[in-house]
C-alpha positions as MATLAB code, in Angstrom:
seq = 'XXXXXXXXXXXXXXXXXXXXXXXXXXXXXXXXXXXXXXXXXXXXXXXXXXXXXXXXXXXXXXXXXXXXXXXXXXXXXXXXXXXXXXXXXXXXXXXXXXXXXXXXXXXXXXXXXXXXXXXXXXXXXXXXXXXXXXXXXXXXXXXXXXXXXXXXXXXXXXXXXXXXXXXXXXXXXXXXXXXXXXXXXXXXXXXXXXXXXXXXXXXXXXXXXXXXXXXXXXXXXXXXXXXXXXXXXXXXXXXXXXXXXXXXXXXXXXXXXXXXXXXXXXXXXXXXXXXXXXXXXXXXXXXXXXXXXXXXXXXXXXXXXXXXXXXXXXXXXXXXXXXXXXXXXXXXXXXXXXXXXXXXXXXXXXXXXXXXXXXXXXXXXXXXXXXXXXXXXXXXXXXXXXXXXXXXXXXXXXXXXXXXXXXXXXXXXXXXXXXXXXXXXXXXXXXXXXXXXXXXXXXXXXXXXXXXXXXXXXXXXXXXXXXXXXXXXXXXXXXXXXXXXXXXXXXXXXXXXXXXXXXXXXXXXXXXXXXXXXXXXXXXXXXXXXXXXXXXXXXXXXXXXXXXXXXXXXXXXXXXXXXXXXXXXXXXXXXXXXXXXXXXXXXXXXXXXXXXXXXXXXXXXXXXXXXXXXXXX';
ca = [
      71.497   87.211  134.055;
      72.535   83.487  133.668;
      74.192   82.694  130.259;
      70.729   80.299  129.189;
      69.481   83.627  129.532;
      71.805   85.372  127.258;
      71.281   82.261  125.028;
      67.501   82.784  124.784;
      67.710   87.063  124.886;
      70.380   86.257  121.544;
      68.131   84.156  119.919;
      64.767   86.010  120.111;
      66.669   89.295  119.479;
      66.728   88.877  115.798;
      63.291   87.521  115.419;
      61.848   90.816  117.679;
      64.091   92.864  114.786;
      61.847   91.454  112.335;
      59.153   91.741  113.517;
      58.998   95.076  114.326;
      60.112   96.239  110.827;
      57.550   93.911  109.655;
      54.376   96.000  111.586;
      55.946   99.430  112.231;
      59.358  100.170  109.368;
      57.846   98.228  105.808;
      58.233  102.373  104.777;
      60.962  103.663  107.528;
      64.151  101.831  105.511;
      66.452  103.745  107.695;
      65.392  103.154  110.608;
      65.042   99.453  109.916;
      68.539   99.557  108.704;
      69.763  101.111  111.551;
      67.796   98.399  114.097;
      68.708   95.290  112.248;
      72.136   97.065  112.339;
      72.172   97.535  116.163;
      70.562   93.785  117.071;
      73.542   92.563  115.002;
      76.165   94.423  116.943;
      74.522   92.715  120.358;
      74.074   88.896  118.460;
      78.075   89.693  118.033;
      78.839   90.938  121.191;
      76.854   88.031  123.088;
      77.973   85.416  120.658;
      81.909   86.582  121.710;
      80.567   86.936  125.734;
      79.002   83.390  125.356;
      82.127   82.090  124.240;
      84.563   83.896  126.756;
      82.482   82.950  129.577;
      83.542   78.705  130.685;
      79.849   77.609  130.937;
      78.220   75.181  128.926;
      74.235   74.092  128.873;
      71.859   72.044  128.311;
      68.245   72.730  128.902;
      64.707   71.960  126.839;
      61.300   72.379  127.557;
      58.319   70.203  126.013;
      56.247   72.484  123.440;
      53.754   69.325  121.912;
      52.285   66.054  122.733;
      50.542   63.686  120.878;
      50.141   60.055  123.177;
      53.906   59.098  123.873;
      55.150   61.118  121.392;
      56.640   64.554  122.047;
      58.303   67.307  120.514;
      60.592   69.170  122.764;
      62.178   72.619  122.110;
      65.964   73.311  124.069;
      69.111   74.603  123.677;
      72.191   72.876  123.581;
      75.120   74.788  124.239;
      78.989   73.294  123.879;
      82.502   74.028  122.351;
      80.758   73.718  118.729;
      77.608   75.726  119.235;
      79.767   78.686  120.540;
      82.199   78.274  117.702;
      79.692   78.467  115.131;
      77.207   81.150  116.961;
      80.319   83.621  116.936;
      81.358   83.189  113.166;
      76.906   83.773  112.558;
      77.340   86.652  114.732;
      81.088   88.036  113.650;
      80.700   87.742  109.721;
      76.233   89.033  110.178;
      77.720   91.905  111.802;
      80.098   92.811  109.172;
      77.590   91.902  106.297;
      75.198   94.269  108.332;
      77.379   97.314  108.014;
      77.882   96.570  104.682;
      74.842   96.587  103.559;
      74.209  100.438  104.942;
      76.136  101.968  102.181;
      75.533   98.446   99.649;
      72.169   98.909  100.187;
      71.585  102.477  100.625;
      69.267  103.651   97.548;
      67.445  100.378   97.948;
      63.484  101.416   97.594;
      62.949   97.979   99.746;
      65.476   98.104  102.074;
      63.447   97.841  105.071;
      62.090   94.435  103.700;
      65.585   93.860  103.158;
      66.632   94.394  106.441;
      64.151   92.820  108.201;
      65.061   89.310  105.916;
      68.294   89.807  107.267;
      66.808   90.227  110.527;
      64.705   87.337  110.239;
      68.037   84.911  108.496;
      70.057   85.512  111.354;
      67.090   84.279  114.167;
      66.249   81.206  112.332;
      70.347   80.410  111.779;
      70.927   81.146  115.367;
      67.927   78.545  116.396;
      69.694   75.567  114.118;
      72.951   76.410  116.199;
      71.506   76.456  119.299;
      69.480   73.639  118.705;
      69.709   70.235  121.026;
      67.813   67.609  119.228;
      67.328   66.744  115.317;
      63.068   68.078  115.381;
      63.781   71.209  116.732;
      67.154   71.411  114.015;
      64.603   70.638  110.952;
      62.531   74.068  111.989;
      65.035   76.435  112.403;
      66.637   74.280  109.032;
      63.559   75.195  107.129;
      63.477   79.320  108.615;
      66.686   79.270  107.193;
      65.711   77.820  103.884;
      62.631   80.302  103.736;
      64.447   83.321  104.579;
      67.139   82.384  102.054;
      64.529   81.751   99.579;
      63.244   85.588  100.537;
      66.615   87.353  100.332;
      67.813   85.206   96.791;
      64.617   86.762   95.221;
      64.774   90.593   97.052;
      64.608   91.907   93.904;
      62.062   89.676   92.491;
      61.033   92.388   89.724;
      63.593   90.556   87.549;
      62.406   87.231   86.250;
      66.282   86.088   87.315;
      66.122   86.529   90.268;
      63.110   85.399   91.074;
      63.787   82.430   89.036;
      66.836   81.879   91.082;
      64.748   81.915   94.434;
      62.401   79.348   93.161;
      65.540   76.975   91.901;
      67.345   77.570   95.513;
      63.724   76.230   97.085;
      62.798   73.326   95.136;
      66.267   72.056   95.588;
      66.775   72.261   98.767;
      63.113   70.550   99.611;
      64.557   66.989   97.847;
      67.481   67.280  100.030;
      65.239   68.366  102.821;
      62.709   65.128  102.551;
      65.573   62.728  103.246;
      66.597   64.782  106.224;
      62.906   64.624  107.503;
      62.730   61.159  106.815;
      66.350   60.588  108.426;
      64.701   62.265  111.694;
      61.668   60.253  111.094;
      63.937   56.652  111.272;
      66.236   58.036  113.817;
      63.287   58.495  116.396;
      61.845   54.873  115.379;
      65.335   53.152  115.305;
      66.164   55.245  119.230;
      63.141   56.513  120.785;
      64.876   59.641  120.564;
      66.594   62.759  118.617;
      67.493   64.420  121.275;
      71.813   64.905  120.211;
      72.839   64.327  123.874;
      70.764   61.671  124.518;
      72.227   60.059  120.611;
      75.472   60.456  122.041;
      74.893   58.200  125.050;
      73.721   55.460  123.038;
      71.771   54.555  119.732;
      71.184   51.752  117.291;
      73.821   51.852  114.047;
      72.324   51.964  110.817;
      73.948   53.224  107.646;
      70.530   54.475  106.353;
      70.050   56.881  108.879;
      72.978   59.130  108.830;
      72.592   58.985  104.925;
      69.455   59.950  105.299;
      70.336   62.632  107.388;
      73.039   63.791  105.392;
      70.697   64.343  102.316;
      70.152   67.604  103.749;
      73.757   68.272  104.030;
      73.693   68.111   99.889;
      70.648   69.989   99.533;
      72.057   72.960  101.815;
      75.388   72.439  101.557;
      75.505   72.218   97.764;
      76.413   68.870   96.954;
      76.230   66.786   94.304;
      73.925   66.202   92.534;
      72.402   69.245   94.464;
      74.529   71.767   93.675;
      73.083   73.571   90.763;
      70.864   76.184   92.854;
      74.343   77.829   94.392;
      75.576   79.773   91.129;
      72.024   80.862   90.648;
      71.630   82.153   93.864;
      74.088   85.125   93.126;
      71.037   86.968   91.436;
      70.970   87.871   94.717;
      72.710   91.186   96.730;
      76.082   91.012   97.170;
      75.660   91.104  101.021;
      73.365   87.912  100.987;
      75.962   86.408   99.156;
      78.336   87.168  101.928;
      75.861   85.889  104.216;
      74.053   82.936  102.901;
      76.407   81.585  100.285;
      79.652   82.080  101.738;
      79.691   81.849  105.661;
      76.574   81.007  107.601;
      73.418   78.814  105.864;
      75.691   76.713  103.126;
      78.203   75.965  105.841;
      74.952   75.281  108.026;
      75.176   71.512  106.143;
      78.317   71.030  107.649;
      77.361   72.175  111.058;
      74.804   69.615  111.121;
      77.417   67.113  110.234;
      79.484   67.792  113.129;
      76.581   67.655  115.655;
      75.266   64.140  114.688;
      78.673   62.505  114.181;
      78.081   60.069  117.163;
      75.234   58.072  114.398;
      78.060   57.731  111.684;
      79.071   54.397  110.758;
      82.228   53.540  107.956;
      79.727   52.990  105.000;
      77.857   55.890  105.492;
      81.656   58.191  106.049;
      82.891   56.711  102.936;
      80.073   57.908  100.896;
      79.967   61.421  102.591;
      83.987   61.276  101.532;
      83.399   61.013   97.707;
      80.572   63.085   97.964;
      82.570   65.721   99.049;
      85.594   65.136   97.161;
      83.936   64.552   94.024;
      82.102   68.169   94.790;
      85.160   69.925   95.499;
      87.370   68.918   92.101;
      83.757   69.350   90.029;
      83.039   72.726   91.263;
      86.914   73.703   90.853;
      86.917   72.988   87.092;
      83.767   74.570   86.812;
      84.951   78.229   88.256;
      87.769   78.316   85.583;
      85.532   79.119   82.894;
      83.115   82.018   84.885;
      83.574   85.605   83.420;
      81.107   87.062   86.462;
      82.950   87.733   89.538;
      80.223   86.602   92.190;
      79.779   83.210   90.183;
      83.356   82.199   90.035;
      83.425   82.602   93.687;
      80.226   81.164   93.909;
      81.597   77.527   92.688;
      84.611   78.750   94.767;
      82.141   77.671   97.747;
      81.098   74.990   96.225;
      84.299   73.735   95.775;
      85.808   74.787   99.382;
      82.759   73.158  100.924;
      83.427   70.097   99.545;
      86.531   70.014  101.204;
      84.563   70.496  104.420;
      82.368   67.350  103.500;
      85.251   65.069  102.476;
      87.245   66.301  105.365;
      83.901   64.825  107.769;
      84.031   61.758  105.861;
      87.675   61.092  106.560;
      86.994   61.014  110.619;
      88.082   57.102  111.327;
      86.198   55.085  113.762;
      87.213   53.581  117.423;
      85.753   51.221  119.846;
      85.742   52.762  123.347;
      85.940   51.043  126.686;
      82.132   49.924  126.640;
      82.484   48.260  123.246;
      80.392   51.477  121.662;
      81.859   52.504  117.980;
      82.861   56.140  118.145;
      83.601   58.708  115.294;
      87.329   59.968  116.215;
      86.503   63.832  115.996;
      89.586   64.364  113.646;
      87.307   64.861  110.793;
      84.704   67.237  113.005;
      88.364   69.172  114.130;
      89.253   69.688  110.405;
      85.652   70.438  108.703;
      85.052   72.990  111.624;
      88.396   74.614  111.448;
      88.009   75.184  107.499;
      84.517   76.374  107.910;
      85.833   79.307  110.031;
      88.681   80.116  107.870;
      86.339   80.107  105.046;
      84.016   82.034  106.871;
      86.579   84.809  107.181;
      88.119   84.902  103.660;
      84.954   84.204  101.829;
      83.076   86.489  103.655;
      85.511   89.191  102.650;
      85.989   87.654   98.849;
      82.018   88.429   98.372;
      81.907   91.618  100.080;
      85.462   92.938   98.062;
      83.289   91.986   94.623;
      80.533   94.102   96.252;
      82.802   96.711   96.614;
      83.805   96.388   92.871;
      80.546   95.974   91.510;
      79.271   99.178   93.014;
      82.509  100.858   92.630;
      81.753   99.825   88.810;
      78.226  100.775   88.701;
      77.053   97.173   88.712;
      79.022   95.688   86.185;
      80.371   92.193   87.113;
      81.837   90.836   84.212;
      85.450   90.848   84.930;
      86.638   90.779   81.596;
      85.135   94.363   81.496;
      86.773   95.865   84.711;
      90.571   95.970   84.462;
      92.720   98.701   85.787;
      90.697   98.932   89.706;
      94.218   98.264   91.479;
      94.536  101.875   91.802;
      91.189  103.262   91.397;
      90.188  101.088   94.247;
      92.537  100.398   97.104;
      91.409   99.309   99.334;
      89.494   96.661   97.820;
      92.588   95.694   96.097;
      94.649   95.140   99.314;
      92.036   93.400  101.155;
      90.624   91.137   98.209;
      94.412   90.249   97.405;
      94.255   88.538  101.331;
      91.315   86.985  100.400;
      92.764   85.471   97.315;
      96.100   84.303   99.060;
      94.117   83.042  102.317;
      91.905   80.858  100.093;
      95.055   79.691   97.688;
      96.734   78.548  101.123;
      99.410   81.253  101.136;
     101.802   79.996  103.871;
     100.515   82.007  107.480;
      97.453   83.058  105.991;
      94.566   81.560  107.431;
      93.465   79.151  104.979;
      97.043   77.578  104.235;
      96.441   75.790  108.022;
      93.131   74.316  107.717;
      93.665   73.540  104.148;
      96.618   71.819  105.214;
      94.741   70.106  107.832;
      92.312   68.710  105.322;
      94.913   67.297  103.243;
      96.778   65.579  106.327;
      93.790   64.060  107.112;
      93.173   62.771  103.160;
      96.892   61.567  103.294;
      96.728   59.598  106.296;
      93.412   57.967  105.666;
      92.690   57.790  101.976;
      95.866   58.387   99.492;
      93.451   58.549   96.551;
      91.597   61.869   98.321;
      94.370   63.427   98.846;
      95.463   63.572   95.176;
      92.008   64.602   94.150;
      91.859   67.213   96.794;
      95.407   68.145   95.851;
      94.711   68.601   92.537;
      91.260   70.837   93.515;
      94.020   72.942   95.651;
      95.982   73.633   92.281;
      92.664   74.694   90.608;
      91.646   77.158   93.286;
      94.658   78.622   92.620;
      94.318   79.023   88.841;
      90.959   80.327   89.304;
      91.616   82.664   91.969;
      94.692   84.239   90.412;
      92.637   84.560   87.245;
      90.157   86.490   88.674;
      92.431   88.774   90.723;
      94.542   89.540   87.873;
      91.755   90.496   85.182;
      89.690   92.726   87.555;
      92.393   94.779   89.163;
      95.237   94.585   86.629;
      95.808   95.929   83.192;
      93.994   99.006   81.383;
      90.068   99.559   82.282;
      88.061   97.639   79.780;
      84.996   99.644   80.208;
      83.260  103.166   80.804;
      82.298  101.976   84.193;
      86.211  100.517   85.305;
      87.299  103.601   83.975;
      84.654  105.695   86.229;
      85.202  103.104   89.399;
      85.719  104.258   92.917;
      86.165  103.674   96.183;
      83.006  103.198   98.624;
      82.526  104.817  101.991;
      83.504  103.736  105.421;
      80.728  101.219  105.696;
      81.887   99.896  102.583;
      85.727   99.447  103.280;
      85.647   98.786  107.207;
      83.972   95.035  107.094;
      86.352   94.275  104.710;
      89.555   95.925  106.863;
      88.068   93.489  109.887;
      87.494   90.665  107.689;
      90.928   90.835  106.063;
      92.448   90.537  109.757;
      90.649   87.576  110.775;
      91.489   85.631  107.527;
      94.946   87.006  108.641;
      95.321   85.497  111.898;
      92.322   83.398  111.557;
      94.621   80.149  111.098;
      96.147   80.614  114.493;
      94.326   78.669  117.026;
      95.885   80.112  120.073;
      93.833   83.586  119.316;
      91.024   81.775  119.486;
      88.999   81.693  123.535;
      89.785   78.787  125.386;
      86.212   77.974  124.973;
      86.687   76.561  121.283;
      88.723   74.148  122.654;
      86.422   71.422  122.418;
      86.807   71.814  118.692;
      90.214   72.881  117.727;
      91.954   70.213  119.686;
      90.611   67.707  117.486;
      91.958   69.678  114.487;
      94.856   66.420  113.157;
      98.431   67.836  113.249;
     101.497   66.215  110.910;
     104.956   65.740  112.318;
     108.103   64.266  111.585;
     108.190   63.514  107.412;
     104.329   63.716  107.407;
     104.345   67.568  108.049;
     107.437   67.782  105.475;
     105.321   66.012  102.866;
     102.369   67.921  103.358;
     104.078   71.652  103.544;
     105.650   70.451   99.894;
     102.468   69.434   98.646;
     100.909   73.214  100.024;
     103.818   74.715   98.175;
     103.804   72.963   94.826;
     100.404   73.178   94.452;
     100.111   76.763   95.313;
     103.166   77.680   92.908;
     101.873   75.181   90.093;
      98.415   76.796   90.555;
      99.299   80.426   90.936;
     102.146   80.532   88.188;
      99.764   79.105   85.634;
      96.992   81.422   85.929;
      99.770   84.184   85.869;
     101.600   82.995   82.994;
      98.258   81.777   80.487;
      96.226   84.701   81.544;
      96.600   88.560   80.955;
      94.312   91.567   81.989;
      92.036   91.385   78.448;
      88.895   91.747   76.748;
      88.648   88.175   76.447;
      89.340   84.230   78.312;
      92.864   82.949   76.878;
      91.528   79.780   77.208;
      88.279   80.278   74.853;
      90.960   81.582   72.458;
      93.671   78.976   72.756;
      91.795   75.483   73.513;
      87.850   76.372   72.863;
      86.840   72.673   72.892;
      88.638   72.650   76.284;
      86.393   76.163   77.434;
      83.104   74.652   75.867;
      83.290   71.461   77.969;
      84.480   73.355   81.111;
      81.983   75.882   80.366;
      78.836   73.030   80.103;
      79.466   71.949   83.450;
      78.572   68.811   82.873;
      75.286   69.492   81.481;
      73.498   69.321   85.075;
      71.115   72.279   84.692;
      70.458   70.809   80.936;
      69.746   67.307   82.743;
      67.490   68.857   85.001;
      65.842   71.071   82.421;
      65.041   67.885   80.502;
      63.390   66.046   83.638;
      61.288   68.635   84.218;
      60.103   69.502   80.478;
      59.725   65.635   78.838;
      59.650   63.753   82.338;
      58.081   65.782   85.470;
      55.805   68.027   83.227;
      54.681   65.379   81.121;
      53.298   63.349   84.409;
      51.806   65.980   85.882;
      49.781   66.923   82.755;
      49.070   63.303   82.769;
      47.886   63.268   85.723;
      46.061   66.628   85.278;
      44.239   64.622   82.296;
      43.023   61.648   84.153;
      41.835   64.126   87.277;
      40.096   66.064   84.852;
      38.245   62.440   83.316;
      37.995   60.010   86.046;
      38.022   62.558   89.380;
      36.355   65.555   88.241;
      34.552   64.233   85.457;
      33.568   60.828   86.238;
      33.086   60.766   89.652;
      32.563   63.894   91.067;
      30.789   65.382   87.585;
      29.240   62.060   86.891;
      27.319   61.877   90.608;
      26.749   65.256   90.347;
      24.706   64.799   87.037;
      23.014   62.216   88.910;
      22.076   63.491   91.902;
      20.544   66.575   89.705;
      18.662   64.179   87.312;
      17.219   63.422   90.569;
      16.518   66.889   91.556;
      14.781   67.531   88.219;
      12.855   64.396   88.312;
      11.627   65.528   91.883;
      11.031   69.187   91.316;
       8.384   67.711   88.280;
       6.060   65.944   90.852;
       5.682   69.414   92.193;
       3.689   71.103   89.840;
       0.691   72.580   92.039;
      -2.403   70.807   90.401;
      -4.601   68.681   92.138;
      -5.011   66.626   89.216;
      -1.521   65.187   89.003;
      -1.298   64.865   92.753;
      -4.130   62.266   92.071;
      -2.465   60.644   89.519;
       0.535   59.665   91.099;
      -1.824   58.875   94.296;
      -3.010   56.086   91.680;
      -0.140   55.123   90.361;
       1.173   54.453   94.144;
      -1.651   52.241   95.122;
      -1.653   50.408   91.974;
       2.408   50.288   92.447;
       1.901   48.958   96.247;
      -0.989   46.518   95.522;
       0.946   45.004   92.925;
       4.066   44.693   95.391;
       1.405   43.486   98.331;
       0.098   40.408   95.848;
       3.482   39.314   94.674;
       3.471   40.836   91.307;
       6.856   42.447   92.269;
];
């Protein structure tokens, strides 16, 4: 079996999962737990042999025509699509598992399932992907099934709510990606990526374009307001979706069409990202439910992924063609698998507290879990110090990357993304000290316990990898495509930067452990409510948007509604229609069945035509 075999048998695995729950298990929830449970376990295991093994593919096939034009369907296969198909398959696995106990007295759990099922297929096809058409379906699978597994339990107007939000959204930033593909193929005769990299016309509207789907899936501003909402959501999708595979799936893309990325369109990119990272951090100070502090947590951390794309510098190479330097594809793809790992584990250890705490998620009501819940505790405290940048934890390297990067190329990044550092700190700190610490501040913290094995074990596995997740050399040799581009500081550089790590970790972490303490309430509401108010408006974007769509979007359509109703349907359509029947009637009344009125208009015809015949008419 040749590994484009392996390649093809790991992508249509997940999609046959599916689609047998879909026509034999809608009422068989175990069994379709237990197959979308063992096609994850082979995605994984294929996904690591894929990466062991030292080959690397291309190959496509044509699947439509139209004249000149065709759409092709292949599978490119290099250092990056291994690196990102074994965090999909790694982190699905251990969501998977999860979900068996999560999940258990789920009455839908076989729909469940199969959208699990059905997530993983479409995000293995935008991985595996080799040119930008065949990227945009698997782009939009991924959007659907997101949109599926948001609303699971759409019986709550939340919920369901929050699926809507999550699809709208992501169809603005999904137009300019179309229409990025659209240009890209006019401007080069081509999206294939490989083909791209061998040559292509510049433009800075195309990879802006492009990257418009970055914000819509990636969360960016001014995109970023489906994210939060999105936690309505099972934990496990959380996990999933909005932690490790389809938000970091912006990024991804990213990396794969850095070859069309010119300085204008990097610098924009850079402040998009940077401006999402410090926004988001201020925003998670001020969250009392666990999954949406570490919801803008994402936001936040993939911002840094964005800016750290943006900071990639440009070259000339030996044929005069402009390159993007992969420094920034070596540090956004490093901190997207970090993030992966302690993320990953961060959602699934407040899935472990919410059902330890019978589905209570306000953290101000927990309290007191350090003990009742163990393991939880020990595993979400790595999560909290990998993400802080806790020196040989995993995210203290790629962090640190990041902020090399910002320092060498752009001094006024690095303070912003400094200052986002000391944030995630505070807000992290916060959270771990009033959920596990102090005296239970509620019936259900003081009734909390520990999950089963399929509860605890992802996060045991996940807690390792965001242990030694920051050490490249356990990585397969096969990532090295990626990693060596991750930039490195020596000499005063690297002193500068392990100072900054440190004093914004300490500043960060002391503050949130001298201001806050395990209570009923937010210190902050208490001691400086203006402060908590404006925090807690977050900058008025859903309130923006709200007003769009009431006074501004509404308002045209019914507008537009009004004049359809008039001109189309009244008008013209209504209007001919009354004609055409006035007709009708007008006909039907020559047909009346007496001889005598048939002679009549006999008469009237001749004297009608002789009139016309002399001239009359």
């Amino acid at each position: 079996m040749t590994m484009l075999s392996h390649a093809l048998f790991v992508l249509l695995l997940p999609l046959g999962s599916a689609a047998v729950i879909a026509l034999f298990l809608r009422r068989a929830g175990a069994i379709a737990s237990i197959l979308s449970v063992v096609t994850a376990t082979a995605i994984a295991a294929i996904a690591v042999i894929l990466a062991l093994h030292p080959e690397r593919f291309e190959a496509s096939m044509e699947w439509l025509r139209l004249g000149d034009f065709s759409v092709r369907l292949g599978v490119k296969y290099d250092d990056l699509a291994a690196l990102m198909l074994c965090i999909v398959g790694v982190v699905g696995l251990c969501v998977h598992v999860f979900s068996l106990g999560y999940m258990h007295e789920d009455g839908a759990k076989a729909r469940y399932f199969g959208g699990l099922s059905i997530f993983m297929f479409s995000m293995i096809g935008l991985t595996l992907a080799d040119n930008l058409f065949m990227m945009f379906i698997f782009w939009e699978l991924v959007g659907y099934s997101s949109y599926a597994l948001i609303g699971h339990w759409h019986e709550r107007a939340s919920a369901s709510d929050a699926a809507k939000k999550a699809f709208i959204t992501n169809r603005v930033g999904d137009f300019g990606f179309l229409l990025g593909i659209i240009l890209c193929y006019w401007a080069n005769g081509t999206v294939n990526l490989t083909e791209l990299g061998a040559g292509h016309v510049s433009s800075r509207l195309i990879p802006l374009l492009l990257f418009c789907g970055a914000v819509g899936k990636s969360a960016q501003l001014p995109l970023q307001v489906w994210l939060p909402d999105a936690m309505e959501g099972p934990t496990p999708v959380s996990a999933l979706i909005h932690a490790a595979t389809m938000v970091a799936a912006g990024i991804y893309m990213l990396c794969r069409i850095n070859v069309l990325m010119v300085p204008d369109a990097l610098t924009v990119i850079m402040w998009v990202g940077t401006a999402t990272a410090v926004y988001a951090a201020f925003c998670a100070i001020t969250q009392r439910d666990i999954k949406k502090v570490l919801a803008y947590s994402t936001l936040s951390q993939l911002g840094y992924m964005v800016a750290a794309f943006g900071l990639g510098s440009l070259a000339i190479d030996h044929h005069g063609h402009r390159l993007v330097i992969a420094a920034g594809v070596g540090a956004a793809m490093f901190h997207l698998t970090t993030h992966a790992f302690f993320k990953a584990l961060l959602f699934l250890g407040s899935g472990s507290v919410i059902h330890g705490c019978h589905h209570e998620q306000d953290i101000f009501k927990m309290g007191g879990l350090r003990t009742r819940m163990p393991v939880t505790f020990w595993t979400f405290t790595i999560g909290v110090a990998a993400i802080i940048g806790l020196p040989f934890l995993a995210g203290f390297f790629s962090k640190d990357a990041i902020l090399y990067l910002a320092y060498a190329n752009n001094k006024a990044v690095f303070v912003i993304l400094a200052l986002t550092a000391i944030l995630t700190a505070l807000y992290m700190t916060r959270l771990w000290r009033i959920t596990f610490f102090g005296e239970p501040r509620s019936e259900s913290a003081a009734h909390a316990h520990e999950g089963g094995p399929t509860l605890t074990l992802p996060l045991v596995v996940l807690a390792l990898l965001a242990v030694v997740g920051g050490y490249r050399a356990h990585y397969p040799a096969g990532f090295e495509g990626v990693f060596s581009q991750v930039p490195e500081a020596e000499g005063t550089d690297h002193l500068v930067i392990l100072l900054t790590s440190l004093f914004v970790l300490a500043v960060g972490a002391g503050t949130a452990l001298a201001f806050y303490r395990p209570a009923a309430t937010d210190a902050l509401e208490e001691k400086a409510p203006a402060l908590y108010r404006w925090l807690a408006a977050k900058l008025w974007f859903d309130e923006v948007y709200g007003y769009y769509i009431d006074k501004v979007q509404q308002r045209g359509a019914m507008l537009l509604n009004y004049l359809e109703q008039i001109f189309l349907a009244g008008v013209i359509i209504r209007g001919l229609a009354g004609l055409v029947g006035l007709v009708g009637l007008g006909a039907r009344a020559l047909h009346v069945g007496r001889l005598n009125v048939y002679v009549y208009w006999f008469l009237f015809g001749v004297v009608a035509l002789w009139l016309f015949a002399t001239g009359v008419f």
